[in-house]
PDB file of C-alpha atoms in Angstrom:
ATOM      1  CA  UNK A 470     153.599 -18.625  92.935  1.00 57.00           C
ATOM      2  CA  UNK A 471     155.896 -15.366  93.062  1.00 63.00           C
ATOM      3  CA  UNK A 472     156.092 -12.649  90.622  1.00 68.00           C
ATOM      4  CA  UNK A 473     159.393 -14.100  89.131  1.00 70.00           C
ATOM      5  CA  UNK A 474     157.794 -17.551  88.851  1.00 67.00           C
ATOM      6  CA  UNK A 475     154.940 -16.298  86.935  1.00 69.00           C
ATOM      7  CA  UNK A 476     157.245 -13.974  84.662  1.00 72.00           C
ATOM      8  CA  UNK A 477     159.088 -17.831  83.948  1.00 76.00           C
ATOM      9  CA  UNK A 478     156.322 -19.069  83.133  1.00 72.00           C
ATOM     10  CA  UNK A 479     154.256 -16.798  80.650  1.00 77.00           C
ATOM     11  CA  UNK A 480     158.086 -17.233  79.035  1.00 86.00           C
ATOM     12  CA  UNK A 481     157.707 -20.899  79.044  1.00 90.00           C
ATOM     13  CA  UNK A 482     154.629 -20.310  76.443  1.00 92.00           C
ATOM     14  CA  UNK A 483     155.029 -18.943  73.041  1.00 92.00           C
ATOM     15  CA  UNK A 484     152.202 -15.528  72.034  1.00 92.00           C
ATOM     16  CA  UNK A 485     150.202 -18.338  70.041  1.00 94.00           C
ATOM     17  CA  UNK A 486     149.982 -20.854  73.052  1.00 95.00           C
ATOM     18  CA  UNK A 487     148.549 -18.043  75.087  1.00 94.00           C
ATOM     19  CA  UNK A 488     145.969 -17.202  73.052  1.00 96.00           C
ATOM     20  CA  UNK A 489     144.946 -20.447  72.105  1.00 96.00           C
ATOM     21  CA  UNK A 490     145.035 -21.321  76.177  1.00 96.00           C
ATOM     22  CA  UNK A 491     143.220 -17.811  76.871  1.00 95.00           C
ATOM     23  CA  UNK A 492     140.800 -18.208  73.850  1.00 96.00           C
ATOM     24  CA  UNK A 493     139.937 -21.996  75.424  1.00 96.00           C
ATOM     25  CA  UNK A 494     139.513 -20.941  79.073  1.00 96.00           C
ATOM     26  CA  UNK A 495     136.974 -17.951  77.345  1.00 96.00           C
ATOM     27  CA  UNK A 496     134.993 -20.357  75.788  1.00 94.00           C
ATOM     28  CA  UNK A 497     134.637 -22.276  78.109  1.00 94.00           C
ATOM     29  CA  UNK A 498     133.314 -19.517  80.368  1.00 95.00           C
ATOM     30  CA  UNK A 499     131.401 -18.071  78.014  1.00 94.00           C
ATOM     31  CA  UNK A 500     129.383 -22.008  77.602  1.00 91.00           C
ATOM     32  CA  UNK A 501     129.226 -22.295  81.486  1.00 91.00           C
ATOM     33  CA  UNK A 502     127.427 -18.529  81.922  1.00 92.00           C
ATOM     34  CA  UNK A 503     125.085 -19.228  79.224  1.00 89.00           C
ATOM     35  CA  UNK A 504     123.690 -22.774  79.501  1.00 85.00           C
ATOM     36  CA  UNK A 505     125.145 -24.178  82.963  1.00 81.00           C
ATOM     37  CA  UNK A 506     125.995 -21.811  85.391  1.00 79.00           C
ATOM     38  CA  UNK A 507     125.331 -23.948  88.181  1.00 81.00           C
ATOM     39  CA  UNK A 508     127.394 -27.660  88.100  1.00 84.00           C
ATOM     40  CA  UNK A 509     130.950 -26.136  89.038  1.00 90.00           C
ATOM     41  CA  UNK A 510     132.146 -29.445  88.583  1.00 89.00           C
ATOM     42  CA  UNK A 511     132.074 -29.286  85.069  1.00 87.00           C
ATOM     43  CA  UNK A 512     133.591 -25.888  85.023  1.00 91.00           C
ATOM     44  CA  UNK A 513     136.409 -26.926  87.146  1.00 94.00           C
ATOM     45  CA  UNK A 514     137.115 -30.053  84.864  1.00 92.00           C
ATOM     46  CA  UNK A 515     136.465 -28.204  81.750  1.00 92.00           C
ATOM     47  CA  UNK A 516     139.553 -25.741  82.770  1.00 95.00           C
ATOM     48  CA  UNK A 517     142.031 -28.263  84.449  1.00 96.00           C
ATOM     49  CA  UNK A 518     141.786 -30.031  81.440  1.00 94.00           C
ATOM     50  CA  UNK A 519     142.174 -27.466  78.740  1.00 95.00           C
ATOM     51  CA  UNK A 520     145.463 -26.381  81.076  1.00 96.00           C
ATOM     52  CA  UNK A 521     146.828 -30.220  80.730  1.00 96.00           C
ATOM     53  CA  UNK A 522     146.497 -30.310  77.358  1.00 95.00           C
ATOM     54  CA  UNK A 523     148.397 -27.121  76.723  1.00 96.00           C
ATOM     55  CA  UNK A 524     151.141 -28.391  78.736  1.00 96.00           C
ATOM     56  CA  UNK A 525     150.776 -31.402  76.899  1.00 96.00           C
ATOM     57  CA  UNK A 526     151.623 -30.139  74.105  1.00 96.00           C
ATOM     58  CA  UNK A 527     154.860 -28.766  74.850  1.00 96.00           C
ATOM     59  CA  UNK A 528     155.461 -32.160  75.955  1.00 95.00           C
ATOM     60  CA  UNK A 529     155.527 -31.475  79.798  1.00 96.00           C
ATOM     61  CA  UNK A 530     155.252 -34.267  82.031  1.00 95.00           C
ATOM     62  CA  UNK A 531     153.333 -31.964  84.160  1.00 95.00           C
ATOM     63  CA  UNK A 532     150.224 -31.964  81.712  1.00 95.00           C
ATOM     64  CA  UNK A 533     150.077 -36.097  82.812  1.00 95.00           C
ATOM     65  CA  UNK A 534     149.441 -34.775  86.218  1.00 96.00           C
ATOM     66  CA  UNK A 535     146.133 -32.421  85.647  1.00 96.00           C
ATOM     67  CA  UNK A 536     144.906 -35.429  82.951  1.00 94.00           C
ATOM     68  CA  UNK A 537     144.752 -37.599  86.040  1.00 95.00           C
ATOM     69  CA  UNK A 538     143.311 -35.091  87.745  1.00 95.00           C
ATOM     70  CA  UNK A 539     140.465 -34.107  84.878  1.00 93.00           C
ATOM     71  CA  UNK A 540     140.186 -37.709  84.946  1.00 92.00           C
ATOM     72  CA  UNK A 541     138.374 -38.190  88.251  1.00 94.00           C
ATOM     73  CA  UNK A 542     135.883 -35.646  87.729  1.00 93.00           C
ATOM     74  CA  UNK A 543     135.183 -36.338  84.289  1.00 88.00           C
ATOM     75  CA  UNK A 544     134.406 -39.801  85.473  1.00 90.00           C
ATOM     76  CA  UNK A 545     132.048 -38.130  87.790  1.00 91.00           C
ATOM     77  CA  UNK A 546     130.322 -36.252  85.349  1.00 86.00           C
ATOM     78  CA  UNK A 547     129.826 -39.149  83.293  1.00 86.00           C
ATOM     79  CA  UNK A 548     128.243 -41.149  86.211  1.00 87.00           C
ATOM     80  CA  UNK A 549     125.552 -38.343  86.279  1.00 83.00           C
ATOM     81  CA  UNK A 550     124.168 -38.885  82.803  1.00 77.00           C
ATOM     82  CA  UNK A 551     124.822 -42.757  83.087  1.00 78.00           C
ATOM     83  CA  UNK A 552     127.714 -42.625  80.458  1.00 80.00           C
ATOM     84  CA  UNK A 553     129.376 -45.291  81.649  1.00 81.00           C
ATOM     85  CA  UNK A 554     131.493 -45.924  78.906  1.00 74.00           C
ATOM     86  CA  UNK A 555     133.097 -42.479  79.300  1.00 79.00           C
ATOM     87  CA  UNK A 556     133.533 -43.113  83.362  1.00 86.00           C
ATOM     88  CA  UNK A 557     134.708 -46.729  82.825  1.00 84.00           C
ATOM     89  CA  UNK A 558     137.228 -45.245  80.016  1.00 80.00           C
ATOM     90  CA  UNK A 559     138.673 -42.630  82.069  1.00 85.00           C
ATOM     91  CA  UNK A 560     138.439 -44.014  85.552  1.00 89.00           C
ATOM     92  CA  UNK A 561     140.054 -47.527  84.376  1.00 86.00           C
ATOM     93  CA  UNK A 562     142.266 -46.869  81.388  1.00 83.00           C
ATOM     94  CA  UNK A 563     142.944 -43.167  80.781  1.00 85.00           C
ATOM     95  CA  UNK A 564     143.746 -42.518  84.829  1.00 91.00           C
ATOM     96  CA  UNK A 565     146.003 -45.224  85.291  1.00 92.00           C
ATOM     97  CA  UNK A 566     147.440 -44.554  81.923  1.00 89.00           C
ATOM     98  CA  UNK A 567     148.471 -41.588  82.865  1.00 91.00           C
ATOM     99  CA  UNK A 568     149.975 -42.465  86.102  1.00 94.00           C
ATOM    100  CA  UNK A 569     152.264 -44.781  84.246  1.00 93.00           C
ATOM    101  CA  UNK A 570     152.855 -41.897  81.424  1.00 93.00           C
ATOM    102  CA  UNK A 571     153.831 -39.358  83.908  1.00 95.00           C
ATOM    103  CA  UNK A 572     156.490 -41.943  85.609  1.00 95.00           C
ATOM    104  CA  UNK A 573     157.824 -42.891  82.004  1.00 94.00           C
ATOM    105  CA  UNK A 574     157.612 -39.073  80.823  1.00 95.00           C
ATOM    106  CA  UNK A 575     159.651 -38.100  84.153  1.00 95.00           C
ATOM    107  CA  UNK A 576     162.152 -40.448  83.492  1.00 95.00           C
ATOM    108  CA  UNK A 577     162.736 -39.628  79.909  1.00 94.00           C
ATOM    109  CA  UNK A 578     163.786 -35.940  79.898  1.00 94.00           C
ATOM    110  CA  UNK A 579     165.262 -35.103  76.777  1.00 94.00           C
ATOM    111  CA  UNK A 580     168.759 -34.123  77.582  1.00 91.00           C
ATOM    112  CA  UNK A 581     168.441 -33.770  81.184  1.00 89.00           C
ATOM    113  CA  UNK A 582     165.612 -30.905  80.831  1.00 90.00           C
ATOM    114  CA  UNK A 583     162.504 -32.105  83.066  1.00 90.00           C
ATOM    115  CA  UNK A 584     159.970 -29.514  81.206  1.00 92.00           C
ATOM    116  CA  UNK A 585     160.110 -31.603  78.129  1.00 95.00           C
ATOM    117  CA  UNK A 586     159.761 -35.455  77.348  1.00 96.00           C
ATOM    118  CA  UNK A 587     161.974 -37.560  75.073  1.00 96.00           C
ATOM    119  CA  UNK A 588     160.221 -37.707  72.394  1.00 95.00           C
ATOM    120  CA  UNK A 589     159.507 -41.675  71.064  1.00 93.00           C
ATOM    121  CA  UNK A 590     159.464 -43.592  67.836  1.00 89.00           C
ATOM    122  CA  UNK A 591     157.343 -46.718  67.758  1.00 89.00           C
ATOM    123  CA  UNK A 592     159.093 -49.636  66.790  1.00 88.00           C
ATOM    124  CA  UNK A 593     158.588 -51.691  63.451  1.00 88.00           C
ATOM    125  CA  UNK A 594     154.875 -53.111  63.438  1.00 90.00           C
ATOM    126  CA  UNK A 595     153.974 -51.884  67.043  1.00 93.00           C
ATOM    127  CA  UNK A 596     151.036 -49.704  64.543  1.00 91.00           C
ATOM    128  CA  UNK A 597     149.703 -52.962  63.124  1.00 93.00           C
ATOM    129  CA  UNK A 598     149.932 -54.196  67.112  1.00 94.00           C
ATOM    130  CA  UNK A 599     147.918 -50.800  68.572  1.00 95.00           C
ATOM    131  CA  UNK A 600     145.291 -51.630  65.611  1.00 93.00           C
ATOM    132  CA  UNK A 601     144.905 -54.752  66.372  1.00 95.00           C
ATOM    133  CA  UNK A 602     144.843 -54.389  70.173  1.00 94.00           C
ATOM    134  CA  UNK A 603     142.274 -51.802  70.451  1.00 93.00           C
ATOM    135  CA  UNK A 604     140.154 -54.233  67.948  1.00 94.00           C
ATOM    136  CA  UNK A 605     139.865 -56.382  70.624  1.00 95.00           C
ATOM    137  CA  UNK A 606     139.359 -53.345  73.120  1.00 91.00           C
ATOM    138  CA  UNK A 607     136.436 -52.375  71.164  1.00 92.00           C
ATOM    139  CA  UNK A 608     134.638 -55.557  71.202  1.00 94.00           C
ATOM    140  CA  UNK A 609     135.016 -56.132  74.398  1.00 92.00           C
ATOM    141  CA  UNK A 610     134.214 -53.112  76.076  1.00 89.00           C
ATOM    142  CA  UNK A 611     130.785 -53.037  73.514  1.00 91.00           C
ATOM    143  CA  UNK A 612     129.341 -56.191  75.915  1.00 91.00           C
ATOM    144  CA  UNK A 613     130.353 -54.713  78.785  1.00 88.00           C
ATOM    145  CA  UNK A 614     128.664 -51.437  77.864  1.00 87.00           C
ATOM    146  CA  UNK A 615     125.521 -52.940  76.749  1.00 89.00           C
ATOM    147  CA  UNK A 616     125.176 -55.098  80.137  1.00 87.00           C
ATOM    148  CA  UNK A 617     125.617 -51.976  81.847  1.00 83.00           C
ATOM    149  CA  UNK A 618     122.361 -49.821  79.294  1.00 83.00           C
ATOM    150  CA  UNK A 619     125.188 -47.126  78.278  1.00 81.00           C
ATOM    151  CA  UNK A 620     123.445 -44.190  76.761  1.00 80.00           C
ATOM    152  CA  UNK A 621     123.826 -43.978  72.864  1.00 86.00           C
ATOM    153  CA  UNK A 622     126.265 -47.470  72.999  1.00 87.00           C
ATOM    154  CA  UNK A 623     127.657 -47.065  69.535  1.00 90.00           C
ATOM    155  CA  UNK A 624     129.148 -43.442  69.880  1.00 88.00           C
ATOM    156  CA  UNK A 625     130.470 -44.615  73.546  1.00 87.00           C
ATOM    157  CA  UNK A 626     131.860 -47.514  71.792  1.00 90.00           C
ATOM    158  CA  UNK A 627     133.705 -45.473  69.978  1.00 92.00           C
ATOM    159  CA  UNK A 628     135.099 -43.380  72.384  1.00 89.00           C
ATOM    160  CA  UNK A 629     136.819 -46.302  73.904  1.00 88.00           C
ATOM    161  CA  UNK A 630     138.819 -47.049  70.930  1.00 92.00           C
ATOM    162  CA  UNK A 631     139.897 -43.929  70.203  1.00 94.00           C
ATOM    163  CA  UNK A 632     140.785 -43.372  73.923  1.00 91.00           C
ATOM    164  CA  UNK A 633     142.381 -45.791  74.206  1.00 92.00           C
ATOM    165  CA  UNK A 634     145.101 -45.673  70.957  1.00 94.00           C
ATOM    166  CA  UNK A 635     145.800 -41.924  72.699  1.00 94.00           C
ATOM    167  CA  UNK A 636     146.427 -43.423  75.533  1.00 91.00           C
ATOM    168  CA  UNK A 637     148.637 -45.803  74.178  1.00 93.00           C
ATOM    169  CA  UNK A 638     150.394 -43.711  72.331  1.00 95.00           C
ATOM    170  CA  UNK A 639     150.976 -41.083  74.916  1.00 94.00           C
ATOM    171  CA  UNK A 640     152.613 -43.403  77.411  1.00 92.00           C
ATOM    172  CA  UNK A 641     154.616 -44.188  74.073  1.00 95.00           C
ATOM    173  CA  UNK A 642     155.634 -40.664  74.022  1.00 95.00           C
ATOM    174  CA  UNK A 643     154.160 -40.307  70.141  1.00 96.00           C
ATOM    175  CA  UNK A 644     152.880 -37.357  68.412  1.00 96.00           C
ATOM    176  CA  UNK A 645     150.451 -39.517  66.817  1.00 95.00           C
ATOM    177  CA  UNK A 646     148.881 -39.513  70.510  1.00 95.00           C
ATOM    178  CA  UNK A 647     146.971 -36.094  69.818  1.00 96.00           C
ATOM    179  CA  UNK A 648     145.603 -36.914  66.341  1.00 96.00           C
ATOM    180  CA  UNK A 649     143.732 -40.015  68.339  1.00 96.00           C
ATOM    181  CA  UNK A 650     142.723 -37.598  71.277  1.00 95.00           C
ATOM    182  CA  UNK A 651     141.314 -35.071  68.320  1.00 96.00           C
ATOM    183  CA  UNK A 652     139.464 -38.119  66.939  1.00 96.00           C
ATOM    184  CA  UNK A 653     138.348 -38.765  70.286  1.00 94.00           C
ATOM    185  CA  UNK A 654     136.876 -35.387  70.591  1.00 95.00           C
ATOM    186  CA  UNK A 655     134.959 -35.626  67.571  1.00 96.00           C
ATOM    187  CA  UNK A 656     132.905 -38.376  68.908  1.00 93.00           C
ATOM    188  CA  UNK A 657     132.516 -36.909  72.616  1.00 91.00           C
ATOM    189  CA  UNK A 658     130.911 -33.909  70.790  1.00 94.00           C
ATOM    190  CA  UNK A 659     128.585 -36.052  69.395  1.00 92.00           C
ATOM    191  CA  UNK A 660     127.951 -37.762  72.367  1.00 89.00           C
ATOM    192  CA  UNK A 661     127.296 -34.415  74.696  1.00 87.00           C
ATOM    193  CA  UNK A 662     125.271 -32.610  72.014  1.00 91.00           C
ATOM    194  CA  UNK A 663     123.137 -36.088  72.189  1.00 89.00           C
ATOM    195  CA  UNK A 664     122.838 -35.605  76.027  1.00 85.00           C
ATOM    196  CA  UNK A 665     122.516 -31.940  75.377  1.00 87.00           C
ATOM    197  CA  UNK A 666     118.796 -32.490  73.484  1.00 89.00           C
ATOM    198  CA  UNK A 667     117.763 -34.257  76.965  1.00 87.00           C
ATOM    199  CA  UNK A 668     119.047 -31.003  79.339  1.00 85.00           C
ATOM    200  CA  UNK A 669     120.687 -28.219  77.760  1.00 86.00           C
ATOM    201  CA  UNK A 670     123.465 -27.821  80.847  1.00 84.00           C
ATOM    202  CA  UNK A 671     125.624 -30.535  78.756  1.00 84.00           C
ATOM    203  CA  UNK A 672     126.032 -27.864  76.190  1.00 88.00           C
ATOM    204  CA  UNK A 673     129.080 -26.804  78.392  1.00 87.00           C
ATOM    205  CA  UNK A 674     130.635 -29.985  78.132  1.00 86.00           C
ATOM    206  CA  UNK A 675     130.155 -29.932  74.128  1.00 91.00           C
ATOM    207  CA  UNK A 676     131.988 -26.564  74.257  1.00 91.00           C
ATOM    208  CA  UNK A 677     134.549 -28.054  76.117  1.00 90.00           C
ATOM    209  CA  UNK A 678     135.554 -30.998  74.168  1.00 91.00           C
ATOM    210  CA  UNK A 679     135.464 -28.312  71.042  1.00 95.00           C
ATOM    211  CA  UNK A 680     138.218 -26.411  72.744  1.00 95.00           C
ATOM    212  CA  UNK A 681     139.822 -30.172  73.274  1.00 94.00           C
ATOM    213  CA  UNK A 682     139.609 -30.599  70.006  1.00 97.00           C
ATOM    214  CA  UNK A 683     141.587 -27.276  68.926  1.00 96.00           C
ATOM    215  CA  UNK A 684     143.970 -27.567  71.283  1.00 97.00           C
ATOM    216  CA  UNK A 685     144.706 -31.576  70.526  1.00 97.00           C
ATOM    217  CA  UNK A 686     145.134 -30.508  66.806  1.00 97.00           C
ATOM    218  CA  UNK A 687     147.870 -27.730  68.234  1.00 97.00           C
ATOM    219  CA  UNK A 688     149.684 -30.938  70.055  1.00 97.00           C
ATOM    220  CA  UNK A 689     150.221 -33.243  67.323  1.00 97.00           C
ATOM    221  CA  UNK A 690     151.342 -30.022  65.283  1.00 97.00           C
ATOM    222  CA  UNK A 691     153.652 -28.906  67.915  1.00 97.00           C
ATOM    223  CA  UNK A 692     154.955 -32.761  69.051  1.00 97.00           C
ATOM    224  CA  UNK A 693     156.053 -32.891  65.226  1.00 96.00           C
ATOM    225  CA  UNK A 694     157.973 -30.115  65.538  1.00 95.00           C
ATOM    226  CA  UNK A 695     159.667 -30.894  68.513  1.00 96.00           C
ATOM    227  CA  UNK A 696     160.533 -34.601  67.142  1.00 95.00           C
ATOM    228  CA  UNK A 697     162.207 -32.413  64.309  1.00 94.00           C
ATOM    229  CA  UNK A 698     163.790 -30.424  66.841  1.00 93.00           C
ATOM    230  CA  UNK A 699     164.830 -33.145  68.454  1.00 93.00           C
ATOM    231  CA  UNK A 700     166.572 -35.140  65.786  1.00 89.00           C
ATOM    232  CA  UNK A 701     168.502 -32.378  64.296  1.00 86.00           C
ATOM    233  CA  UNK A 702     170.353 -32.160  67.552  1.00 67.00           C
ATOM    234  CA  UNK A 703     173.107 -35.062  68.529  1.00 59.00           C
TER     235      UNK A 703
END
């Protein structure tokens, strides 16, 4: 990247998006210096994923591309501490979700401009449909957890649903997509500050999906504004 690429881009993000990506990418150091500083894998996942969602947010079909990528290694790191809930989730539903959301979020530019998704409106009773969808999600994926011993099942149980709606909804090109991934947040903190009490490295990953959390609370705020946005122009 040249100088005048670089200039386009710190452009590209409002003074608020910078610090909220800067304060993120801080935190995230600061977590990794003072209870990891060894798995780099987690460090690297931790930041490629704070930089999707930010991108996310501003509705950028390039943000689908670093989620798959943050996918892969966040599967990893969930293989380590035999969450396989969270591996199973993200290897085999948020991954290829995202594939397919990056294909449909590339194809619907609003108004030919490639930096920014068409933003979508579900249709009449496709929320009752999601509901009862991921119902069945849930149960499912609660036997298939349990045969394979997932750590703390229920939490993990959890997780699924709520990943999944976000997924859903972000190949649906919703804003209601981040308030699911900020509900999905809460419960990963709750599920890394339980592996956390068995070896304090996972504190890093806690930190992370706090930052998540933040940051998925900026998206739906900022995909309601662009909707707006959106609408008022013909």
């Amino acid at each position: 990247m040249n100088m005048e690429q670089w200039k386009r881009l710190m452009r590209y993000f409002s003074r608020s998006e910078k610090l909220l990506w800067g304060g993120s990418v801080g935190l995230i150091l600061a977590a990794f210096l003072l209870f990891d500083r060894g798995n780099y894998l987690t460090l690297t996942a931790s930041l490629i994923g704070v930089t999707a969602l930010i991108f996310v947010a501003k509705a950028n079909p390039f943000g689908q591309f670093l989620v798959i990528v943050f996918s892969v290694l966040y599967g990893i790191i969930s293989y380590s501490f035999a969450y396989y809930g969270e591996m199973i989730t993200y290897l085999g539903m948020t991954l290829p979700m995202a594939v397919f959301s990056l294909i449909t979020w590339i194809r619907k530019p609003y108004q030919g401009n490639h930096a920014e998704v068409e933003v979508n409106h579900l249709r009449r009773g496709e929320g009752v449909f999601l509901v009862v969808l991921a119902a069945a999600v849930t149960v499912l994926f609660y036997f298939i957890l349990a045969y394979f011993n997932t750590a703390n099942l229920l939490p993990s149980t959890v997780s699924v649903t709520t990943s999944f709606g976000a997924a859903y909804l972000t190949f649906r090109r919703n804003p209601w997509y981040a308030a699911w991934y900020a509900a999905n947040d809460l419960v990963l903190i709750v599920l890394w500050v339980l592996a956390s009490t068995v070896n304090i490295m996972y504190l890093s990953v806690t930190v992370c999906f706090a930052a998540f959390f933040v940051n998925d609370l900026y998206g739906f705020i900022n995909w309601r504004r662009i909707k707006a946005r959106q609408m008022e122009k013909p």
